[in-house]
Amino acid sequence: MQPEQAVAADTVIDTALAELAAGEQKWSRLPLAGRRALLDRMRTLTGRHAREWVEAAVRIKGLDPASPLVGEEWLSGPYAFATSLTAVSRTLESLERGVSPLANATFGTAGGRVTVRALPAGLYDELLLSGFRAEVWLQRGVDAVTARAGAGLAQLDPARTHGIGAVLGAGNITSIAPLDTIYELIAHNRVVALKLNPVTDPLLPVFEKIFAPLIELGVVRVLTGGPEVGGQLVRHERVAHVHMTGSAVTHDAIVWGTGPEAAERKKAGTPLLDKPITSELGGVSPTIVLPGEWSTPDLEFQAEHIATQRLHNGGYNCVATQAVIVSADWPQKDAFLAALTAAVDRAPNRHAYYPGSDHRVAGARTSYPDARRLGRGGERLLVAGLDPDTDEALFTSEYFAPVLGIVELPGSGAGFARAAVDTANEKFTGTLGVNIVAHPDTVAALGTEFDTMIERLRYGTVAVNAWTAVGYLTPTASWGAYPGHTLDDVQSGIGVVHNAWLIDGIERTVVRGPFRPAPRSVLHGEWSLTPKPPWFVSNRTAARTGRLLTDFAADPRWTRLPAIFASALRG
């Protein structure tokens, strides 16, 4: 950055933070009803400008506007944001009435912990996500009475604000930065300076329109610029707290600095950053496939499922599956791997838009010269024969690109399940999300061993026969790393976001889905009416279904449901 540019950036940041300091006073005087009205207005604006949002995302990612892949941008963009605004607004309405957001929650127990059912949260969820469930697991020792009393976090005392929070937005999923901004504002009662990732700068005009109610009040400012601007922002004396989404490398550069001095600071435990920081940093996410007796349609569906977990958004997801753990002794292993290879190979082609993607894929090719090159241009890598006892690059480096590894472990039944959990916990960097794919008969046969498997997995979201991204899309679920990470060993980050009920003391979220899509699910005794989910990369009507779901999220009405169902069934 040239000196004159640095001066200009300083001026912009100083002005924004001065305005936020004044806005904080207004926010502290705004009652819960007023805050809720602002969120409701934003939800309306999200619906009004959703198409503009998606069109900007399509241009950023180089998608064909006519491709079904555009559905990813509807679902992971305005749809996710609108559903969250609705859920947070309802939380504020409860608090306004002096009622805990968890007053009517369904509590349970699992693994010696109290749980809160997050999905379904109402009849609409029962219909639109039939067969999907999610539970938030509370940390050990947090009981239902304590959870009800603590739900609401900083909004339990709305007049007590906590300064200015700096949010460094992500460059991949376009709802991350808006969602993190709302969480900082509501859960922590901080006014927000949001710095967009340069990849998403083209979204600035639409974000300014949607956030207009908060911008006009002076409680949100949206900034653009490169790493230098972000660095100036987070170190500004007016900023009280930092939240970021990105890589552990970026996190460490913010906290400790760069170069040899950073290593010395880290060793001495004297961070360069002089304020608290929370983060969501991704990692190497595994999918564990438990052996069972699967039909050919089961093999093909789950192969498409795992291909989606890797290739959604081109592989540029913090919770994209990077390693598949299978049993070497599973009689159907070869058939499954053949189906998975075919699914990865035939998935729609797309532009490698995220910076550094080609370089990271080239690095993987160097590390694994025998990897299979899949896709139209050979841009996807499938790496077989990975040894969990070797320090494999694929286990420790988040490629953030279409690279997928296969790990084979011996055994079957409970023995394989235990070995797979040990591998997932001990060999892979990060704790954001892990997936389990298991036939219902296998789950039943394992019994309590399967429950123990879930309990032992040290991940912030565990998904059974679903992708952990369903947890991301569930506003009342939590999203973040498994608790316990520290600044000097940050792994997948510190803290949680989303969490629309503002629950305190969260350990993880557990998501469950149907093993088969409808109608096969019903024919085989699973109560689920969900066809192939619209987030599958192979869904033919994903764009239309995503648009219809977004319209519904912005303005829920029963009359919108038939069109959604009709589109989903054709997917």
CSV table of N, CA, C and O in Angstrom, one decimal, residues 81-143:
chain,number,residue,atom,x,y,z
A,81,PHE,N,-29.4,-16.1,5.2
A,81,PHE,CA,-29.5,-14.9,5.9
A,81,PHE,C,-30.9,-14.6,6.4
A,81,PHE,O,-31.2,-14.2,7.5
A,82,ALA,N,-31.9,-14.8,5.4
A,82,ALA,CA,-33.3,-14.5,5.8
A,82,ALA,C,-33.8,-15.4,6.9
A,82,ALA,O,-34.5,-14.9,7.8
A,83,THR,N,-33.4,-16.7,6.8
A,83,THR,CA,-33.9,-17.6,7.9
A,83,THR,C,-33.3,-17.2,9.2
A,83,THR,O,-34.0,-17.3,10.2
A,84,SER,N,-32.1,-16.8,9.2
A,84,SER,CA,-31.4,-16.4,10.5
A,84,SER,C,-32.1,-15.1,11.0
A,84,SER,O,-32.3,-15.0,12.3
A,85,LEU,N,-32.4,-14.1,10.2
A,85,LEU,CA,-33.0,-12.9,10.7
A,85,LEU,C,-34.4,-13.2,11.3
A,85,LEU,O,-34.7,-12.6,12.3
A,86,THR,N,-35.1,-14.1,10.7
A,86,THR,CA,-36.4,-14.5,11.3
A,86,THR,C,-36.2,-15.1,12.7
A,86,THR,O,-36.9,-14.8,13.6
A,87,ALA,N,-35.3,-16.0,12.8
A,87,ALA,CA,-35.1,-16.7,14.1
A,87,ALA,C,-34.6,-15.8,15.2
A,87,ALA,O,-35.0,-15.8,16.3
A,88,VAL,N,-33.6,-14.9,14.8
A,88,VAL,CA,-33.1,-13.9,15.8
A,88,VAL,C,-34.2,-12.9,16.2
A,88,VAL,O,-34.4,-12.6,17.4
A,89,SER,N,-35.1,-12.5,15.3
A,89,SER,CA,-36.2,-11.6,15.6
A,89,SER,C,-37.1,-12.3,16.6
A,89,SER,O,-37.6,-11.6,17.5
A,90,ARG,N,-37.4,-13.6,16.4
A,90,ARG,CA,-38.3,-14.3,17.4
A,90,ARG,C,-37.6,-14.4,18.7
A,90,ARG,O,-38.3,-14.3,19.8
A,91,THR,N,-36.3,-14.5,18.8
A,91,THR,CA,-35.6,-14.5,20.1
A,91,THR,C,-35.8,-13.2,20.8
A,91,THR,O,-36.1,-13.1,22.0
A,92,LEU,N,-35.6,-12.1,20.0
A,92,LEU,CA,-35.8,-10.8,20.6
A,92,LEU,C,-37.2,-10.6,21.1
A,92,LEU,O,-37.5,-9.9,22.1
A,93,GLU,N,-38.2,-11.1,20.3
A,93,GLU,CA,-39.6,-11.0,20.7
A,93,GLU,C,-39.8,-11.7,22.1
A,93,GLU,O,-40.5,-11.2,22.9
A,94,SER,N,-39.2,-12.9,22.2
A,94,SER,CA,-39.4,-13.6,23.5
A,94,SER,C,-38.8,-12.8,24.6
A,94,SER,O,-39.4,-12.6,25.7
A,95,LEU,N,-37.6,-12.3,24.4
A,95,LEU,CA,-36.9,-11.5,25.5
A,95,LEU,C,-37.7,-10.3,25.8
A,95,LEU,O,-37.8,-9.9,27.0
A,96,GLU,N,-38.3,-9.7,24.8
A,96,GLU,CA,-39.1,-8.5,25.0
A,96,GLU,C,-40.3,-8.8,26.0
A,96,GLU,O,-40.7,-7.9,26.8
A,97,ARG,N,-40.8,-10.0,25.9
A,97,ARG,CA,-41.9,-10.4,26.7
A,97,ARG,C,-41.5,-10.9,28.1
A,97,ARG,O,-42.3,-11.4,28.9
A,98,GLY,N,-40.1,-10.9,28.3
A,98,GLY,CA,-39.6,-11.5,29.5
A,98,GLY,C,-39.6,-13.0,29.6
A,98,GLY,O,-39.6,-13.6,30.7
A,99,VAL,N,-39.6,-13.6,28.4
A,99,VAL,CA,-39.6,-15.1,28.3
A,99,VAL,C,-38.3,-15.6,27.7
A,99,VAL,O,-37.8,-15.0,26.8
A,100,SER,N,-37.8,-16.6,28.2
A,100,SER,CA,-36.6,-17.2,27.7
A,100,SER,C,-36.8,-17.7,26.3
A,100,SER,O,-37.8,-18.3,26.0
A,101,PRO,N,-35.8,-17.5,25.4
A,101,PRO,CA,-36.0,-18.1,24.0
A,101,PRO,C,-36.1,-19.6,24.0
A,101,PRO,O,-36.5,-20.2,23.1
A,102,LEU,N,-35.7,-20.2,25.2
A,102,LEU,CA,-35.8,-21.7,25.3
A,102,LEU,C,-37.0,-22.1,26.1
A,102,LEU,O,-37.1,-23.3,26.5
A,103,ALA,N,-37.9,-21.2,26.3
A,103,ALA,CA,-39.1,-21.5,27.2
A,103,ALA,C,-39.8,-22.7,26.6
A,103,ALA,O,-40.3,-23.6,27.4
A,104,ASN,N,-40.0,-22.8,25.3
A,104,ASN,CA,-40.7,-23.9,24.7
A,104,ASN,C,-39.8,-24.9,24.0
A,104,ASN,O,-40.3,-25.7,23.2
A,105,ALA,N,-38.5,-24.9,24.3
A,105,ALA,CA,-37.6,-25.8,23.6
A,105,ALA,C,-37.8,-27.2,24.1
A,105,ALA,O,-38.2,-27.4,25.3
A,106,THR,N,-37.4,-28.1,23.3
A,106,THR,CA,-37.4,-29.6,23.6
A,106,THR,C,-36.0,-30.0,24.1
A,106,THR,O,-35.1,-29.9,23.3
A,107,PHE,N,-35.9,-30.3,25.4
A,107,PHE,CA,-34.6,-30.7,25.9
A,107,PHE,C,-34.5,-32.2,25.9
A,107,PHE,O,-35.5,-32.9,26.0
A,108,GLY,N,-33.3,-32.7,25.9
A,108,GLY,CA,-33.1,-34.2,26.0
A,108,GLY,C,-31.7,-34.4,26.6
A,108,GLY,O,-31.1,-33.5,27.1
A,109,THR,N,-31.2,-35.6,26.5
A,109,THR,CA,-29.9,-35.9,27.0
A,109,THR,C,-29.1,-36.8,25.9
A,109,THR,O,-29.8,-37.6,25.2
A,110,ALA,N,-27.8,-36.6,25.9
A,110,ALA,CA,-27.0,-37.5,25.0
A,110,ALA,C,-25.6,-37.4,25.5
A,110,ALA,O,-25.1,-36.3,25.8
A,111,GLY,N,-24.9,-38.5,25.6
A,111,GLY,CA,-23.5,-38.5,26.0
A,111,GLY,C,-23.3,-37.8,27.4
A,111,GLY,O,-22.2,-37.2,27.6
A,112,GLY,N,-24.2,-37.9,28.3
A,112,GLY,CA,-24.1,-37.3,29.6
A,112,GLY,C,-24.2,-35.8,29.5
A,112,GLY,O,-23.9,-35.1,30.5
A,113,ARG,N,-24.8,-35.2,28.4
A,113,ARG,CA,-25.0,-33.8,28.3
A,113,ARG,C,-26.5,-33.5,28.1
A,113,ARG,O,-27.2,-34.4,27.5
A,114,VAL,N,-26.9,-32.3,28.4
A,114,VAL,CA,-28.2,-31.9,28.1
A,114,VAL,C,-28.2,-31.4,26.6
A,114,VAL,O,-27.3,-30.7,26.2
A,115,THR,N,-29.3,-31.7,25.9
A,115,THR,CA,-29.4,-31.3,24.5
A,115,THR,C,-30.6,-30.4,24.3
A,115,THR,O,-31.6,-30.5,25.0
A,116,VAL,N,-30.6,-29.6,23.2
A,116,VAL,CA,-31.7,-28.7,22.8
A,116,VAL,C,-32.0,-29.0,21.4
A,116,VAL,O,-31.1,-28.9,20.5
A,117,ARG,N,-33.3,-29.4,21.1
A,117,ARG,CA,-33.6,-29.6,19.7
A,117,ARG,C,-33.7,-28.3,18.9
A,117,ARG,O,-34.4,-27.4,19.3
A,118,ALA,N,-32.8,-28.2,17.9
A,118,ALA,CA,-32.8,-27.0,17.1
A,118,ALA,C,-33.5,-27.2,15.7
A,118,ALA,O,-33.9,-26.2,15.1
A,119,LEU,N,-33.7,-28.4,15.3
A,119,LEU,CA,-34.4,-28.7,14.0
A,119,LEU,C,-35.1,-30.0,14.2
A,119,LEU,O,-34.5,-31.0,14.6
A,120,PRO,N,-36.4,-30.0,13.8
A,120,PRO,CA,-37.2,-28.9,13.4
A,120,PRO,C,-37.6,-28.0,14.5
A,120,PRO,O,-37.8,-28.4,15.6
A,121,ALA,N,-37.7,-26.7,14.1
A,121,ALA,CA,-38.1,-25.7,15.1
A,121,ALA,C,-39.5,-25.2,14.9
A,121,ALA,O,-39.9,-24.2,15.5
A,122,GLY,N,-40.2,-25.8,14.0
A,122,GLY,CA,-41.6,-25.5,13.7
A,122,GLY,C,-42.1,-26.3,12.6
A,122,GLY,O,-41.4,-27.1,12.0
A,123,LEU,N,-43.4,-26.1,12.3
A,123,LEU,CA,-44.1,-26.9,11.2
A,123,LEU,C,-43.4,-26.7,9.9
A,123,LEU,O,-43.3,-27.6,9.1
A,124,TYR,N,-43.0,-25.5,9.5
A,124,TYR,CA,-42.4,-25.2,8.2
A,124,TYR,C,-41.1,-26.1,8.1
A,124,TYR,O,-40.9,-26.7,7.0
A,125,ASP,N,-40.4,-26.2,9.1
A,125,ASP,CA,-39.2,-27.1,9.1
A,125,ASP,C,-39.6,-28.5,8.9
A,125,ASP,O,-38.9,-29.3,8.1
A,126,GLU,N,-40.6,-29.0,9.5
A,126,GLU,CA,-41.1,-30.3,9.4
A,126,GLU,C,-41.4,-30.6,7.9
A,126,GLU,O,-41.2,-31.8,7.5
A,127,LEU,N,-42.0,-29.7,7.2
A,127,LEU,CA,-42.4,-29.9,5.9
A,127,LEU,C,-41.2,-29.7,4.9
A,127,LEU,O,-41.0,-30.5,4.0
A,128,LEU,N,-40.4,-28.6,5.1
A,128,LEU,CA,-39.4,-28.3,4.1
A,128,LEU,C,-38.1,-29.1,4.3
A,128,LEU,O,-37.3,-29.3,3.4
A,129,LEU,N,-37.9,-29.6,5.5
A,129,LEU,CA,-36.7,-30.4,5.8
A,129,LEU,C,-37.1,-31.7,6.5
A,129,LEU,O,-36.5,-32.1,7.5
A,130,SER,N,-38.1,-32.3,5.9
A,130,SER,CA,-38.6,-33.6,6.4
A,130,SER,C,-37.5,-34.6,6.6
A,130,SER,O,-36.8,-34.9,5.6
A,131,GLY,N,-37.4,-35.2,7.8
A,131,GLY,CA,-36.4,-36.2,8.0
A,131,GLY,C,-35.1,-35.7,8.6
A,131,GLY,O,-34.3,-36.5,9.0
A,132,PHE,N,-34.9,-34.4,8.6
A,132,PHE,CA,-33.7,-33.8,9.1
A,132,PHE,C,-33.9,-33.3,10.5
A,132,PHE,O,-34.9,-32.7,10.8
A,133,ARG,N,-32.9,-33.6,11.4
A,133,ARG,CA,-33.0,-33.1,12.8
A,133,ARG,C,-31.7,-32.6,13.2
A,133,ARG,O,-30.6,-32.9,12.6
A,134,ALA,N,-31.7,-31.7,14.2
A,134,ALA,CA,-30.4,-31.2,14.7
A,134,ALA,C,-30.6,-30.9,16.2
A,134,ALA,O,-31.7,-30.4,16.6
A,135,GLU,N,-29.6,-31.2,17.0
A,135,GLU,CA,-29.6,-30.9,18.4
A,135,GLU,C,-28.4,-30.2,18.8
A,135,GLU,O,-27.3,-30.5,18.3
A,136,VAL,N,-28.5,-29.2,19.6
A,136,VAL,CA,-27.4,-28.5,20.2
A,136,VAL,C,-27.0,-29.2,21.5
A,136,VAL,O,-27.9,-29.3,22.4
A,137,TRP,N,-25.8,-29.7,21.6
A,137,TRP,CA,-25.3,-30.3,22.9
A,137,TRP,C,-24.7,-29.2,23.7
A,137,TRP,O,-23.8,-28.5,23.3
A,138,LEU,N,-25.2,-29.1,25.0
A,138,LEU,CA,-24.6,-28.2,25.9
A,138,LEU,C,-23.3,-28.8,26.6
A,138,LEU,O,-23.2,-30.0,26.6
A,139,GLN,N,-22.5,-27.9,27.1
A,139,GLN,CA,-21.3,-28.4,27.7
A,139,GLN,C,-21.7,-29.2,29.0
A,139,GLN,O,-22.7,-28.9,29.6
A,140,ARG,N,-20.8,-30.1,29.4
A,140,ARG,CA,-21.1,-30.9,30.6
A,140,ARG,C,-21.3,-29.9,31.8
A,140,ARG,O,-20.6,-28.9,32.0
A,141,GLY,N,-22.3,-30.2,32.6
A,141,GLY,CA,-22.6,-29.4,33.8
A,141,GLY,C,-23.7,-28.4,33.5
A,141,GLY,O,-24.2,-27.8,34.5
A,142,VAL,N,-24.0,-28.1,32.3
A,142,VAL,CA,-25.0,-27.1,32.0
A,142,VAL,C,-26.4,-27.8,31.9
A,142,VAL,O,-26.6,-28.6,31.0
A,143,ASP,N,-27.3,-27.5,32.8
A,143,ASP,CA,-28.6,-28.2,32.8
A,143,ASP,C,-29.6,-27.3,32.1
A,143,ASP,O,-29.3,-26.1,31.7
